[in-house]
Short mmCIF file of C-alpha atoms in Angstrom, two decimals:
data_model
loop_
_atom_site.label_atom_id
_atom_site.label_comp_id
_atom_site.label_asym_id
_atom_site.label_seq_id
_atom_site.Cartn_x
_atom_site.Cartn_y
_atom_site.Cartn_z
CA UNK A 2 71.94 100.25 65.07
CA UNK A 3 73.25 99.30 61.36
CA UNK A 4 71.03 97.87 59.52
CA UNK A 5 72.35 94.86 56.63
CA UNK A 6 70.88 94.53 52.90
CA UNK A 7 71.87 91.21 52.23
CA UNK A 8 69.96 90.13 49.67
CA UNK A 9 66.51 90.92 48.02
CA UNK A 10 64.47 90.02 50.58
CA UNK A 11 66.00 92.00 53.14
CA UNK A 12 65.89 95.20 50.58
CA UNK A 13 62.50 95.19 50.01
CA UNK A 14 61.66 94.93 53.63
CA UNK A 15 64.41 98.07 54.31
CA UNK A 16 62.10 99.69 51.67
CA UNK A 17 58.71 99.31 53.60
CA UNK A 18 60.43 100.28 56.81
CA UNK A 19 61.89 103.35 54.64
CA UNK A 20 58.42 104.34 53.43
CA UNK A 21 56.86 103.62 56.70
CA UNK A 22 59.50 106.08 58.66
CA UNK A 23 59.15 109.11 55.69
CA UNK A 24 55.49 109.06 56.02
CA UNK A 25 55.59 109.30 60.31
CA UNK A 26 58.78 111.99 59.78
CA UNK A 27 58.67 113.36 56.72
CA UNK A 28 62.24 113.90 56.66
CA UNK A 29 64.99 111.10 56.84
CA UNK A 30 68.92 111.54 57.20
CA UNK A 31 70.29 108.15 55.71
CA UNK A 32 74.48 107.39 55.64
CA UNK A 33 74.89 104.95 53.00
CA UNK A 34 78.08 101.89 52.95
CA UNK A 35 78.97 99.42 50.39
CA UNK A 36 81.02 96.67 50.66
CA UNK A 37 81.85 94.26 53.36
CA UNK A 38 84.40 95.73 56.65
CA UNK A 39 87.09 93.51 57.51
CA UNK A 40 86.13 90.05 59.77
CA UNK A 41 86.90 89.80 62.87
CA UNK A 42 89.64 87.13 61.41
CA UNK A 43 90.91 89.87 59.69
CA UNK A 44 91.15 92.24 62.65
CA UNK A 45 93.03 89.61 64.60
CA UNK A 46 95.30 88.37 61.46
CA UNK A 47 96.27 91.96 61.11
CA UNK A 48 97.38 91.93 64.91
CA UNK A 49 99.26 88.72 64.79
CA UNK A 50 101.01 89.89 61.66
CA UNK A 51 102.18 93.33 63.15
CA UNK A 52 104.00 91.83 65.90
CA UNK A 53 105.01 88.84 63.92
CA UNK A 54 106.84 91.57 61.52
CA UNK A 55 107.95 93.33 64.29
CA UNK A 56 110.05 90.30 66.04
CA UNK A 57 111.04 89.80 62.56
CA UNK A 58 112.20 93.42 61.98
CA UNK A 59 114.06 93.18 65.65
CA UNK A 60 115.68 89.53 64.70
CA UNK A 61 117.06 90.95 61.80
CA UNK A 62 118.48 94.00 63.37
CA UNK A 63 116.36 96.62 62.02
CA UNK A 64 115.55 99.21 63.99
CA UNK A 65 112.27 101.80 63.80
CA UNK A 66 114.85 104.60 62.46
CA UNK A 67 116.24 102.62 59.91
CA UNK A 68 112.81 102.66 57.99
CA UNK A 69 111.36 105.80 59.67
CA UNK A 70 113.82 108.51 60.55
CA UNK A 71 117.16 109.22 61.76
CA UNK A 72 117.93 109.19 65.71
CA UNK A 73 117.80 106.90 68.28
CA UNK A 74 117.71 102.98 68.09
CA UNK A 75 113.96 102.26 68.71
CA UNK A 76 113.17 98.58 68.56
CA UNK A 77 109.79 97.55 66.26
CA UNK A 78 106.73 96.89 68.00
CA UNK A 79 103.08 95.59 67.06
CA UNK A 80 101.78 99.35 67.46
CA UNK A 81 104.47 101.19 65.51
CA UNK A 82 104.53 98.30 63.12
CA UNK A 83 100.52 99.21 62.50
CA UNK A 84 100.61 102.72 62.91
CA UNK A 85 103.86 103.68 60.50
CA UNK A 86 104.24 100.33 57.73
CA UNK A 87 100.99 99.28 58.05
CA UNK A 88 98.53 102.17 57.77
CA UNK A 89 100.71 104.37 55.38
CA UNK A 90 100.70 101.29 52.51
CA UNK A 91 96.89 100.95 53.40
CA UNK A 92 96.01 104.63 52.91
CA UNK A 93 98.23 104.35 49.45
CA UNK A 94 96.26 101.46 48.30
CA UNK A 95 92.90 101.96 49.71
CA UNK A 96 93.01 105.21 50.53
CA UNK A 97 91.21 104.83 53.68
CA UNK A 98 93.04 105.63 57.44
CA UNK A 99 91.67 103.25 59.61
CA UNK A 100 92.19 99.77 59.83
CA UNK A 101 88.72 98.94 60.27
CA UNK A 102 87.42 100.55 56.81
CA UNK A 103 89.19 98.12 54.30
CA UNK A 104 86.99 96.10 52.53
CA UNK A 105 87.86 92.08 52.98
CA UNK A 106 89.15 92.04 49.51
CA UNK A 107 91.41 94.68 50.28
CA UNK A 108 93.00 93.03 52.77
CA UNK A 109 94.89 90.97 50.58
CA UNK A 110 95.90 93.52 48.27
CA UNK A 111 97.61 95.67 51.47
CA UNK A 112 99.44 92.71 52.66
CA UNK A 113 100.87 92.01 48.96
CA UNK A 114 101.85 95.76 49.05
CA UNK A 115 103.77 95.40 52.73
CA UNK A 116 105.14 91.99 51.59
CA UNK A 117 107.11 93.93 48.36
CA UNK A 118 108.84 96.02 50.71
CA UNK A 119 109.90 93.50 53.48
CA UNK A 120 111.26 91.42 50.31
CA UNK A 121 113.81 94.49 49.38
CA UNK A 122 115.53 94.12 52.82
CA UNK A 123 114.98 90.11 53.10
CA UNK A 124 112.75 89.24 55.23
CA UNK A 125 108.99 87.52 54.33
CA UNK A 126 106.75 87.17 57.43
CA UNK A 127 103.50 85.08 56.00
CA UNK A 128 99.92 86.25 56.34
CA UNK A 129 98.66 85.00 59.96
CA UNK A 130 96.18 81.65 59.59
CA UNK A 131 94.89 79.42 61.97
CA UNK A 132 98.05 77.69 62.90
CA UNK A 133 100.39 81.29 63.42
CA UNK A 134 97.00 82.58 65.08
CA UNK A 135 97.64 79.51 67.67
CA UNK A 136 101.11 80.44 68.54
CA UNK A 137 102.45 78.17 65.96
CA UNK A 138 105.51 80.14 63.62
#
């Protein structure tokens, strides 16, 4: 279970239960985070906007290799999208791996980094909100 510090009250209770657990143990192995993980909004936008890029990619007539490597035509999708645009400008700006250890801030920061590149090769595929989370383009 993860326990929140929201706010003062919460921290001084987390401090009783803190002494209360060193006293019964005597010995306490603690992992420490800061900063608030991505929303579930988040999680989904990031979806929605990987295989928004990728029809994008694949209606311009860009294929995988043209970004990634010489060799056979390989058509964009939402996974290689995440796994080799996505994730790579992530790591350079956050320098965190997984897509559910940017903070929410960072979010927006990634996407502005993605969004530079697309622009050198024309294309601009927006941020998912609630209307391109409906369907809606």
């Amino acid at each position: 279970m993860e326990d929140i510090i929201n706010s003062l009250q919460s921290l001084e209770a987390y401090k009783k239960h803190l002494d209360a657990e060193f006293e019964k143990h005597e010995y306490l192995r603690m992992t420490k985070k800061t900063g608030k993980q991505r929303t579930l909004t988040q999680n989904a936008s990031l979806h929605k906007f990987c295989s928004m890029l990728s029809e994008a990619l694949n209606d311009a007539g860009f294929d995988f290799r043209l970004f990634i490597r010489e060799g056979y035509p390989v058509p964009w999708t939402e996974a290689l999208v995440k796994d080799y645009f996505w994730r790579p400008i992530q790591k350079a700006v956050t320098g965190k791996e997984s897509t559910t250890k940017p903070e929410t801030h960072e979010y927006a920061l990634i996407y502005d980094s993605v969004n530079e590149k697309l622009v050198e090769h024309g294309l601009y595929v927006p941020w998912p909100c609630k209307d391109t989370m409906n369907g809606n383009r």
